[in-house]
Coordinates of C-alpha atoms in Angstrom, one line a residue:
X1 CA 0.0 0.0 0.0
X2 CA 2.8 2.4 0.9
X3 CA 4.5 1.7 -2.4
X4 CA 1.2 2.4 -4.2
X5 CA 0.8 5.7 -2.4
X6 CA 4.3 6.7 -3.1
X7 CA 3.9 5.9 -6.9
X8 CA 0.7 7.8 -7.0
X9 CA 2.4 10.9 -5.4
X10 CA 5.3 10.6 -7.8
X11 CA 2.9 10.5 -10.8
X12 CA 0.9 13.4 -9.4
X13 CA 4.0 15.6 -9.1
X14 CA 4.9 14.8 -12.7
X15 CA 1.4 15.8 -13.9
X16 CA 1.3 19.0 -11.9
X17 CA 4.8 19.9 -13.2
X18 CA 3.6 19.3 -16.8
X19 CA 0.5 21.5 -16.2
X20 CA 2.7 24.4 -15.2
X21 CA 5.4 24.0 -17.8
X22 CA 3.7 26.1 -20.6
X23 CA 2.9 29.0 -18.3
X24 CA 6.3 29.0 -16.6
X25 CA 8.0 29.1 -19.9
X26 CA 6.4 32.2 -21.2
X27 CA 9.1 34.7 -22.3
X28 CA 10.1 37.5 -20.1
X29 CA 11.3 39.8 -22.8
X30 CA 9.4 41.1 -25.8
X31 CA 11.9 39.6 -28.4
X32 CA 11.0 36.1 -27.1
X33 CA 7.3 36.4 -28.1
X34 CA 6.1 34.4 -31.0
X35 CA 3.2 36.3 -32.6
X36 CA 1.8 36.0 -36.1
X37 CA 1.9 38.9 -38.6
X38 CA -1.9 39.1 -38.4
X39 CA -1.9 39.8 -34.7
X40 CA -1.9 43.6 -34.1
X41 CA -1.9 43.7 -30.3
X42 CA -5.4 45.2 -30.2
X43 CA -7.3 44.9 -27.0
X44 CA -10.7 46.0 -28.5
X45 CA -13.2 44.7 -30.9
X46 CA -15.6 46.3 -33.3
X47 CA -19.2 45.2 -32.5
X48 CA -21.9 45.6 -35.2
X49 CA -25.1 46.5 -33.4
X50 CA -28.5 45.8 -35.0
X51 CA -31.5 46.5 -32.8
X52 CA -35.3 46.4 -33.5
X53 CA -37.9 47.9 -31.1
X54 CA -41.1 46.1 -30.4
X55 CA -44.1 46.3 -28.0
X56 CA -45.1 43.7 -25.4
X57 CA -47.0 41.8 -28.2
X58 CA -44.0 41.4 -30.4
X59 CA -45.1 44.0 -32.9
X60 CA -42.5 46.4 -34.3
X61 CA -42.8 49.9 -32.8
X62 CA -40.9 52.9 -34.3
X63 CA -39.0 55.7 -32.6
X64 CA -38.3 53.9 -29.4
X65 CA -35.8 55.6 -27.1
X66 CA -33.1 53.3 -25.5
X67 CA -29.8 53.4 -23.7
X68 CA -27.1 50.7 -24.1
X69 CA -24.8 50.0 -21.2
X70 CA -21.6 48.1 -20.7
X71 CA -22.7 47.1 -17.2
X72 CA -26.1 46.7 -15.6
X73 CA -27.4 50.2 -15.0
X74 CA -29.2 49.0 -11.8
X75 CA -25.7 49.0 -10.3
X76 CA -23.4 51.0 -12.6
X77 CA -25.6 53.5 -14.4
X78 CA -22.7 55.6 -15.6
X79 CA -21.3 53.1 -18.2
X80 CA -23.7 54.1 -21.0
X81 CA -22.4 53.6 -24.5
X82 CA -25.4 54.6 -26.7
X83 CA -28.3 57.0 -26.1
X84 CA -30.5 56.9 -29.1
X85 CA -33.8 56.0 -30.7
X86 CA -34.9 53.5 -33.3
X87 CA -36.0 55.0 -36.7
X88 CA -39.4 55.1 -38.3
X89 CA -39.1 51.4 -39.1
X90 CA -38.1 50.5 -35.6
X91 CA -34.5 49.8 -36.4
X92 CA -31.1 51.0 -35.2
X93 CA -27.8 50.0 -36.7
X94 CA -24.2 51.2 -36.0
X95 CA -20.8 50.0 -34.8
X96 CA -19.4 50.3 -31.3
X97 CA -16.0 49.4 -29.8
X98 CA -15.7 47.2 -26.7
X99 CA -12.8 45.5 -24.8
X100 CA -12.5 42.1 -26.5
X101 CA -13.2 40.2 -23.3
X102 CA -16.9 41.5 -23.1
X103 CA -19.6 39.0 -23.8
X104 CA -22.9 40.9 -23.0
X105 CA -24.4 44.3 -22.8
X106 CA -27.5 45.8 -21.2
X107 CA -30.3 47.8 -22.8
X108 CA -33.1 49.8 -21.2
X109 CA -35.8 51.4 -23.3
X110 CA -37.4 54.5 -21.9
X111 CA -38.1 53.7 -18.3
X112 CA -38.8 50.0 -18.9
X113 CA -37.1 46.8 -17.8
X114 CA -33.4 46.2 -18.2
X115 CA -32.6 43.5 -20.8
X116 CA -29.4 41.5 -21.4
X117 CA -28.0 41.4 -24.9
X118 CA -25.4 38.7 -25.6
X119 CA -22.6 39.2 -28.2
X120 CA -22.0 36.8 -31.0
X121 CA -18.2 36.6 -31.1
X122 CA -16.7 36.3 -34.6
X123 CA -13.1 36.7 -33.7
X124 CA -10.8 38.5 -31.3
X125 CA -11.5 41.8 -33.0
X126 CA -15.1 41.4 -34.3
X127 CA -18.5 40.6 -32.8
X128 CA -22.2 41.4 -33.5
X129 CA -25.5 41.9 -31.7
X130 CA -28.7 41.3 -33.6
X131 CA -31.6 41.6 -31.2
X132 CA -35.1 42.8 -30.4
X133 CA -35.9 44.9 -27.3
X134 CA -39.3 45.8 -25.8
X135 CA -40.5 49.4 -25.5
X136 CA -43.5 50.3 -23.5
X137 CA -43.9 54.1 -22.7
X138 CA -46.4 53.4 -19.9
X139 CA -44.1 51.0 -18.0
X140 CA -43.2 52.7 -14.8
X141 CA -40.7 50.0 -13.6
X142 CA -37.2 51.3 -13.2
X143 CA -38.3 54.9 -13.0
X144 CA -35.8 55.9 -10.4
X145 CA -32.9 54.3 -12.3
X146 CA -33.8 56.2 -15.5
X147 CA -34.1 59.4 -13.6
X148 CA -30.6 59.0 -12.2
X149 CA -29.1 57.9 -15.5
X150 CA -30.5 60.8 -17.4
X151 CA -29.5 63.3 -14.7
X152 CA -33.0 64.7 -14.4
X153 CA -33.8 66.4 -11.1
X154 CA -37.4 65.6 -10.1
X155 CA -39.6 68.6 -9.2
X156 CA -42.4 68.7 -6.6
X157 CA -45.0 71.3 -5.5
X158 CA -48.1 71.2 -3.3
X159 CA -51.3 73.1 -3.2
X160 CA -54.5 72.6 -1.1
X161 CA -53.9 68.9 -0.2
X162 CA -52.4 67.9 -3.6
X163 CA -48.7 66.9 -3.9
X164 CA -47.6 66.8 -7.5
X165 CA -44.2 65.6 -8.8
X166 CA -42.7 65.6 -12.2
X167 CA -40.4 62.6 -12.0
X168 CA -38.6 62.6 -15.3
X169 CA -38.7 63.6 -19.0
X170 CA -37.2 61.4 -21.7
X171 CA -37.0 62.3 -25.3
X172 CA -36.7 60.2 -28.5
X173 CA -36.3 61.3 -32.1
X174 CA -39.6 63.2 -32.3
X175 CA -41.3 63.2 -28.9
X176 CA -40.8 64.0 -25.2
X177 CA -42.6 61.9 -22.6
X178 CA -43.5 63.4 -19.2
X179 CA -43.9 61.2 -16.1
X180 CA -45.9 62.6 -13.1
X181 CA -47.3 61.4 -9.9
X182 CA -50.2 63.0 -8.0
X183 CA -51.0 62.4 -4.3
X184 CA -54.5 63.2 -3.1
X185 CA -54.6 63.9 0.6
X186 CA -58.4 64.6 0.7
X187 CA -61.1 62.2 1.9
X188 CA -62.8 62.6 -1.5
X189 CA -61.8 60.5 -4.5
X190 CA -59.8 62.2 -7.2
X191 CA -62.0 63.5 -10.0
X192 CA -59.7 65.1 -12.6
X193 CA -56.0 66.0 -13.2
X194 CA -55.0 68.3 -16.0
X195 CA -51.4 68.7 -17.2
X196 CA -50.3 71.7 -19.2
X197 CA -49.4 71.6 -22.9
X198 CA -47.4 74.1 -24.9
X199 CA -49.3 76.6 -27.0
X200 CA -51.2 75.2 -30.0
X201 CA -50.1 71.7 -29.2
X202 CA -51.9 68.5 -28.1
X203 CA -50.4 65.4 -26.6
X204 CA -49.5 62.6 -29.1
X205 CA -50.2 60.1 -26.3
X206 CA -52.8 59.4 -24.9
X207 CA -55.2 60.6 -27.6
X208 CA -58.5 62.4 -27.1
X209 CA -61.4 60.1 -26.1
X210 CA -59.0 57.2 -25.2
X211 CA -59.3 55.3 -22.0
X212 CA -56.0 55.5 -20.0
X213 CA -55.0 52.8 -17.5
X214 CA -52.3 54.0 -15.2
X215 CA -49.0 52.0 -14.7
X216 CA -50.3 50.8 -11.4
X217 CA -53.3 49.3 -13.2
X218 CA -55.5 50.3 -10.2
X219 CA -57.3 53.3 -11.9
X220 CA -58.6 54.2 -15.3
X221 CA -59.3 57.6 -16.8
X222 CA -61.1 59.2 -19.8
X223 CA -58.8 61.5 -21.8
X224 CA -59.7 65.0 -23.0
X225 CA -56.9 66.1 -25.3
X226 CA -56.6 69.1 -25.4
X227 CA -58.7 71.3 -23.1
X228 CA -58.3 75.0 -22.6
X229 CA -59.9 75.1 -19.1
X230 CA -58.3 76.5 -16.9
X231 CA -55.2 76.4 -19.3
X232 CA -54.2 74.4 -22.4
X233 CA -53.8 70.9 -21.0
X234 CA -54.5 67.2 -21.4
X235 CA -57.1 66.1 -18.9
X236 CA -57.3 62.7 -17.1
X237 CA -60.9 62.2 -15.7
X238 CA -61.4 59.4 -13.3
X239 CA -63.7 56.5 -14.3
X240 CA -65.4 55.3 -11.1
X241 CA -64.2 56.4 -7.7
X242 CA -60.7 57.9 -7.6
X243 CA -58.0 57.4 -5.0
X244 CA -57.9 59.4 -1.8
X245 CA -56.5 59.7 1.8
X246 CA -52.9 60.1 0.8
X247 CA -52.8 57.6 -2.1
X248 CA -51.0 58.4 -5.4
X249 CA -51.1 57.4 -9.0
X250 CA -48.8 57.9 -12.1
X251 CA -49.7 59.9 -15.2
X252 CA -47.7 59.7 -18.5
X253 CA -48.2 61.8 -21.6
X254 CA -46.1 62.5 -24.7
X255 CA -45.7 65.8 -26.7
X256 CA -44.0 66.3 -30.1
X257 CA -40.6 67.9 -29.6
X258 CA -41.4 70.6 -32.2
X259 CA -43.4 72.4 -29.5
X260 CA -40.8 72.2 -26.7
X261 CA -37.8 74.3 -27.9
X262 CA -38.3 76.9 -25.1
X263 CA -40.7 75.2 -22.7
X264 CA -39.4 75.2 -19.2
X265 CA -42.4 74.8 -16.9
X266 CA -45.7 72.9 -16.8
X267 CA -49.0 73.8 -15.0
X268 CA -51.0 71.1 -13.2
X269 CA -54.6 71.3 -11.9
X270 CA -56.2 68.6 -9.7
X271 CA -59.7 68.3 -8.3
X272 CA -61.2 66.0 -5.7
X273 CA -64.8 66.6 -4.7
X274 CA -65.1 70.4 -4.2
X275 CA -61.4 70.8 -3.5
X276 CA -59.0 72.0 -6.2
X277 CA -55.3 72.7 -6.4
X278 CA -53.0 74.2 -9.0
X279 CA -49.2 74.3 -9.2
X280 CA -46.5 75.4 -11.7
X281 CA -43.5 73.1 -11.9
X282 CA -40.3 74.6 -13.4
X283 CA -37.9 72.1 -14.9
X284 CA -34.4 72.1 -16.5
X285 CA -34.2 69.9 -19.5
X286 CA -32.3 70.3 -22.7
X287 CA -34.6 69.2 -25.6
X288 CA -31.7 68.6 -28.0
X289 CA -34.0 66.9 -30.5
X290 CA -31.6 67.4 -33.4
X291 CA -29.2 65.0 -31.7
X292 CA -31.2 61.9 -32.0
X293 CA -28.2 59.7 -31.2
X294 CA -24.9 59.8 -29.4
X295 CA -22.3 57.0 -29.0
X296 CA -19.5 57.2 -26.5
X297 CA -16.1 55.4 -26.5
X298 CA -15.4 53.6 -24.2
X299 CA -18.5 55.0 -22.4
X300 CA -20.0 58.3 -21.3
X301 CA -17.8 58.5 -18.2
X302 CA -14.8 56.2 -18.8
X303 CA -11.4 56.6 -20.5
X304 CA -9.3 54.2 -22.5
X305 CA -5.5 54.3 -22.7
X306 CA -3.0 54.9 -25.5
X307 CA 0.7 54.1 -24.7
X308 CA 3.6 54.8 -27.1
X309 CA 7.3 53.9 -27.5
X310 CA 9.2 56.7 -29.1
X311 CA 12.4 55.0 -30.6
X312 CA 10.9 54.0 -33.9
X313 CA 12.3 52.8 -36.3
X314 CA 14.6 51.5 -33.5
X315 CA 13.1 48.9 -31.2
X316 CA 13.3 50.6 -27.8
X317 CA 12.9 49.3 -24.3
X318 CA 9.1 48.6 -24.4
X319 CA 8.3 50.3 -21.1
X320 CA 5.4 51.9 -23.2
X321 CA 5.4 55.0 -21.1
X322 CA 7.2 57.5 -23.4
X323 CA 3.7 59.0 -23.9
X324 CA 0.7 57.8 -22.0
X325 CA -2.6 59.5 -22.8
X326 CA -6.2 58.5 -22.0
X327 CA -9.1 59.3 -24.3
X328 CA -12.9 59.6 -24.3
X329 CA -14.9 60.2 -27.4
X330 CA -18.6 61.0 -27.8
X331 CA -20.0 61.1 -31.4
X332 CA -23.3 62.9 -31.9
X333 CA -25.5 62.5 -34.9
X334 CA -28.0 65.0 -36.4
X335 CA -31.7 64.7 -36.9
X336 CA -33.1 61.2 -37.1
X337 CA -30.2 60.0 -39.2
X338 CA -26.9 58.3 -38.5
X339 CA -25.0 61.1 -40.1
X340 CA -22.3 62.4 -37.7
X341 CA -22.4 66.1 -36.8
X342 CA -20.0 66.7 -34.0
X343 CA -17.3 64.8 -32.1
X344 CA -16.5 65.7 -28.5
X345 CA -13.3 64.3 -27.1
X346 CA -11.3 64.4 -23.9
X347 CA -7.7 63.6 -23.5
X348 CA -5.9 63.0 -20.3
X349 CA -2.1 63.3 -20.7
X350 CA -0.8 61.2 -17.9
X351 CA 2.9 60.5 -18.4
X352 CA 6.0 61.6 -20.5
X353 CA 8.8 59.1 -20.2
X354 CA 10.8 60.5 -23.1
X355 CA 13.6 62.9 -23.5
X356 CA 12.4 63.7 -27.0
X357 CA 9.8 66.4 -27.7
X358 CA 6.6 64.5 -28.6
X359 CA 3.6 65.8 -30.4
X360 CA 0.2 64.0 -30.6
X361 CA -2.6 63.9 -33.0
X362 CA -5.2 61.6 -34.7
X363 CA -6.6 61.3 -38.2
X364 CA -10.4 60.9 -38.9
X365 CA -11.5 58.3 -41.4
X366 CA -11.9 59.1 -45.1
X367 CA -15.7 59.8 -44.9
X368 CA -15.3 62.5 -42.2
X369 CA -14.0 66.0 -42.6
X370 CA -13.8 68.9 -40.2
X371 CA -16.6 71.3 -40.9
X372 CA -15.9 74.5 -39.1
X373 CA -13.7 75.7 -36.3
X374 CA -12.5 73.2 -33.7
X375 CA -12.2 74.3 -30.1
X376 CA -9.8 73.0 -27.4
X377 CA -9.5 73.8 -23.8
X378 CA -5.7 74.1 -24.0
X379 CA -5.8 76.3 -27.1
X380 CA -3.1 74.3 -28.8
X381 CA -5.2 72.0 -31.1
X382 CA -5.4 72.7 -34.9
X383 CA -6.5 71.0 -38.1
X384 CA -4.0 70.2 -40.9
X385 CA -4.5 70.8 -44.6
X386 CA -6.2 67.5 -45.3
X387 CA -9.1 68.6 -43.1
X388 CA -9.0 65.2 -41.4
X389 CA -5.9 65.3 -39.2
X390 CA -6.2 67.0 -35.8
X391 CA -3.1 67.9 -33.9
X392 CA -3.8 68.1 -30.1
X393 CA -0.3 69.5 -29.3
X394 CA 3.0 69.8 -31.1
X395 CA 5.0 69.2 -27.8
X396 CA 3.7 67.4 -24.7
X397 CA 6.0 69.6 -22.7
X398 CA 3.7 72.5 -23.5
X399 CA 0.8 70.7 -21.8
X400 CA 2.6 69.3 -18.7
X401 CA 5.2 71.8 -17.3
X402 CA 8.7 70.6 -18.0
X403 CA 11.1 69.6 -15.2
X404 CA 14.5 69.9 -16.9
X405 CA 16.2 66.6 -17.2
X406 CA 13.4 64.7 -15.6
X407 CA 10.8 62.3 -16.8
X408 CA 7.2 63.0 -15.9
X409 CA 5.3 60.4 -13.9
X410 CA 7.3 57.4 -14.9
X411 CA 10.1 57.3 -12.4
X412 CA 8.9 56.6 -8.8
X413 CA 12.0 58.3 -7.3
X414 CA 10.9 61.6 -8.7
X415 CA 8.0 63.8 -7.5
X416 CA 4.6 63.3 -9.1
X417 CA 3.6 66.0 -11.6
X418 CA -0.1 67.1 -11.7
X419 CA -1.7 66.2 -15.1
X420 CA -4.5 67.7 -17.2
X421 CA -7.5 66.8 -19.3
X422 CA -7.9 68.6 -22.6
X423 CA -11.4 69.0 -24.1
X424 CA -11.9 69.1 -27.8
X425 CA -15.0 69.8 -29.9
X426 CA -14.9 69.0 -33.6
X427 CA -17.8 69.8 -36.0
X428 CA -17.7 67.3 -38.9
X429 CA -19.2 66.6 -42.2
X430 CA -20.1 63.0 -42.7
X431 CA -19.8 61.9 -46.3
X432 CA -21.4 58.6 -45.5
X433 CA -21.8 57.6 -49.1
X434 CA -18.1 57.6 -49.7
X435 CA -16.3 54.3 -50.0
X436 CA -13.7 54.1 -47.3
X437 CA -10.8 51.7 -46.5
X438 CA -12.1 49.4 -43.8
X439 CA -10.2 49.2 -40.6
X440 CA -10.4 49.7 -36.8
X441 CA -9.4 53.4 -37.4
X442 CA -13.0 54.1 -38.6
X443 CA -14.1 54.2 -34.9
X444 CA -12.6 56.3 -32.1
X445 CA -9.8 56.8 -31.2
X446 CA -9.6 56.7 -35.0
X447 CA -5.9 56.8 -36.1
X448 CA -3.9 58.2 -33.2
X449 CA -0.1 58.8 -33.4
X450 CA 2.8 60.6 -31.9
X451 CA 5.5 62.5 -33.8
X452 CA 9.1 62.7 -32.5
X453 CA 11.0 66.0 -32.8
X454 CA 9.6 66.8 -36.3
X455 CA 6.2 66.4 -37.8
X456 CA 7.2 63.8 -40.3
X457 CA 8.5 61.3 -37.7
X458 CA 5.1 59.6 -37.0
X459 CA 4.6 56.5 -34.9
X460 CA 1.2 54.8 -35.1
X461 CA -0.5 51.7 -33.8
X462 CA 0.4 48.4 -35.5
X463 CA -0.8 48.3 -39.1
X464 CA -2.5 51.7 -38.8
X465 CA -1.6 53.8 -41.9
X466 CA 0.6 56.9 -41.7
X467 CA -0.7 60.3 -42.8
X468 CA 0.6 62.1 -45.9
X469 CA 2.9 64.1 -43.6
X470 CA 4.9 61.0 -42.6
X471 CA 8.4 60.4 -43.9
X472 CA 8.0 57.2 -45.9
X473 CA 11.8 56.8 -46.3
X474 CA 12.0 55.6 -42.7
X475 CA 9.9 52.5 -43.4
X476 CA 12.0 49.4 -43.6
X477 CA 15.0 51.0 -41.8
X478 CA 16.7 49.8 -38.6
X479 CA 14.2 47.5 -36.7
X480 CA 11.1 48.5 -38.8
X481 CA 9.6 45.9 -41.1
X482 CA 6.8 48.0 -42.6
X483 CA 5.7 47.1 -46.1
X484 CA 3.4 49.9 -47.3
X485 CA 2.5 47.9 -50.5
X486 CA 1.0 45.2 -48.2
X487 CA -0.5 47.7 -45.7
X488 CA 1.9 46.5 -43.0
X489 CA 3.0 49.4 -40.9
X490 CA 4.9 49.9 -37.6
X491 CA 5.9 46.3 -37.0
X492 CA 9.4 44.9 -36.2
X493 CA 10.8 41.9 -37.8
X494 CA 9.4 39.9 -34.8
X495 CA 6.0 41.6 -35.5
X496 CA 6.2 43.7 -32.4
X497 CA 4.4 47.2 -32.3
X498 CA 5.5 50.6 -31.0
X499 CA 2.1 51.5 -29.6
X500 CA -0.9 50.0 -27.8
X501 CA -4.6 50.9 -27.6
X502 CA -6.0 49.5 -24.4
X503 CA -9.8 49.5 -24.3
X504 CA -10.0 50.7 -20.7
X505 CA -7.9 53.1 -18.6
X506 CA -5.1 51.2 -17.1
X507 CA -1.7 51.6 -15.4
X508 CA 1.7 51.5 -17.1
X509 CA 5.3 50.3 -16.2
X510 CA 7.9 52.3 -14.4
X511 CA 10.9 53.6 -16.4
X512 CA 13.0 51.0 -18.2
X513 CA 10.7 48.1 -17.3
X514 CA 9.2 46.3 -20.3
X515 CA 5.4 45.9 -20.3
X516 CA 5.8 42.1 -20.5
X517 CA 7.5 42.1 -17.1
X518 CA 4.9 44.4 -15.4
X519 CA 1.9 42.5 -16.5
X520 CA 2.1 38.8 -15.7
X521 CA -0.2 37.6 -18.4
X522 CA 0.8 39.9 -21.2
X523 CA 3.0 37.1 -22.8
X524 CA 0.2 34.6 -22.5
X525 CA -2.1 37.0 -24.3
X526 CA 0.3 37.9 -27.1
X527 CA 1.6 34.3 -27.7
X528 CA -2.1 33.2 -28.1
X529 CA -2.6 36.0 -30.7
X530 CA -5.1 37.6 -28.3
X531 CA -7.2 34.6 -27.5
X532 CA -6.1 34.1 -23.9
X533 CA -6.1 36.5 -21.0
X534 CA -7.9 39.2 -23.1
X535 CA -8.2 41.3 -19.9
X536 CA -4.4 41.0 -19.1
X537 CA -4.2 44.7 -18.2
X538 CA -6.9 44.7 -15.5
X539 CA -6.4 44.8 -11.7
X540 CA -7.2 41.2 -11.0
X541 CA -5.4 38.8 -8.6
X542 CA -2.1 37.8 -9.9
X543 CA -2.3 39.9 -13.1
X544 CA 0.2 42.7 -12.1
X545 CA 3.7 43.0 -10.7
X546 CA 2.9 46.2 -8.7
X547 CA 6.6 46.8 -7.9
X548 CA 7.2 47.4 -11.6
X549 CA 4.1 49.6 -12.2
X550 CA 4.0 53.4 -11.7
X551 CA 1.7 54.2 -8.8
X552 CA -0.2 57.5 -9.4
X553 CA -1.1 59.2 -6.1

C-alpha cells in the first residue's frame, strides 16, 4: 500500500509539473514572443449593433428611445455607450467598440425593464449583436434608475392637499414623454387631473377620447386632449371612484418635440370633490431633438489608454510610457439619421517618459472632414490641410510643465507632476456615401499617433496607416519591417508594435521596465494571438507586478 501511495504521489508531481510548464516558460522579454503577422496587439473589438424595437405583443414599434450600457445600470448606471432611438421602421444599426473580453451588454428602453444582450463573437476583434428589445412608454418600472441615469432632477410642488411631482422627462427622435405622480390627501376621490401643454399643441399620447390605464393598473381615466380650461392641457378624468386619503397614481403623456424648444415649466390642476389645487413646476431639461443619437467610447464617463514607445524605427525598451494618454470620445448624430455632426473628445495626458519632444494627433477616417472651427480647452489644437488630421499639441511639454532633465510620472523616485484633461469639440461633415478603407481606425480613437522631434516622424498603432505628412523613407530601416504595399506598418521583424490601444484606462510600467514584465499575463495574451487573458491589463489577482508599475497618487 505504501508503495502504491508513493507511486501515486510521484505521478501526481509529474502531472502538476507538466501542467505548469507552458505558463512557466512564457518569455520575459518582448523579443521572445512568438506572434503572427496578423496579430496587431489590439485589446478592443468592433461590434456591429443591429436592434429592433417592439411592443409587449412582439409588434415592431418605431422611434423607441433606448440606452445601451456596458454594465447593468441598476448597479453602474454611468457606463452608458449609446443614447438613441430607433428609426421610423423601428430599427437602429451602428458600430461600437468594446474591450474584447466582453460577452454581453444591457439595454433599457425608456423607463422600462433592463434586458441583457449577448454578443456573437466572430473573432478576437469582431462581434455582433442582432436583437429585439421591448419598449412600453407606460411602463413605470425602473423609473428611479432612469431618472438617475438621465441626470433629471425631479420637481415637486403642493397646493391645497395635492402633492404633484414631475419625476422625469425622456426624449426620443420626435417626442418627449413626461412622467408625473399626483398624491390626493383629501377624503374625497380624485376627479380630474390636468397637465399643461405648450401653446397650439396637443399630446400625441394618450389621444382624445381614449381610456387611459395608469401604470399601477389600479385606476382608469377618460382622456380629453386638449382642453383649454383652466389652461391648455391634457385632462385625465377618473372612471369610477378615484383614489384618496394620501394615495398616489402615475400619469404619463407625450408631446411632439417641435413644440418644446423653449418650454421650461408645466402647470398642473387637480380636483377631488369640491377641493382644487393648481401648481406650476419649473424644470431644467435640454430638448436637443436634433441630436437623435450619441455614441461614447469607451462609455460616457470612462477613459481608455494609448501608450507609445518613441524609438521607432529602432526597437526601444518597451516600457510603453514615453507618452501615456487616456481618451474619451462622444460622437453625436444629427436629426433622425446616422450622419455624424460633432465629435466631442477628452484627452488626459498622464505621463511623459521621453527625453524627446513628442507631439500627438489623430486622423479621422476618409468619410469624415472637419466642418468649421474646432475648439480645445488648451488652445493648442489645430487641423491640418487634409481637413481630417487634428493635432492636439506639437509638444507634450507644452501641456505638462517641463522639469528639466526629468521624466514626468514614470520614475517613482521623482515627484509626481499634476496632469491635465484637454477637451476638444470637432464639427464634422459625414460623407457617409463615400467608399472608405475598412479598418479599426473608422471608430474612435480613429488613427492616433505621436511624432518625435519633427512632424514627419510619425509613430502609429500596429498596421495603422501613416498620414501624408509622414516620412515614408523611414519604413524598412533599422528594426522596422513595414511594407506599405502590403498595408503593413509599424511592425518589427518579430511583428512587435510601437504603440498600444487599451480599451479601458489602465496603469503602465515604471521607467526601463518592459510591459511584458509588469503585466504577468501579457505574454500569454500575445503568444495566443489575443485569445487568452484578453483582460491582461486589469487589476485582477495575480495579473500585475505592482513593484514594476508606476503608482499614481
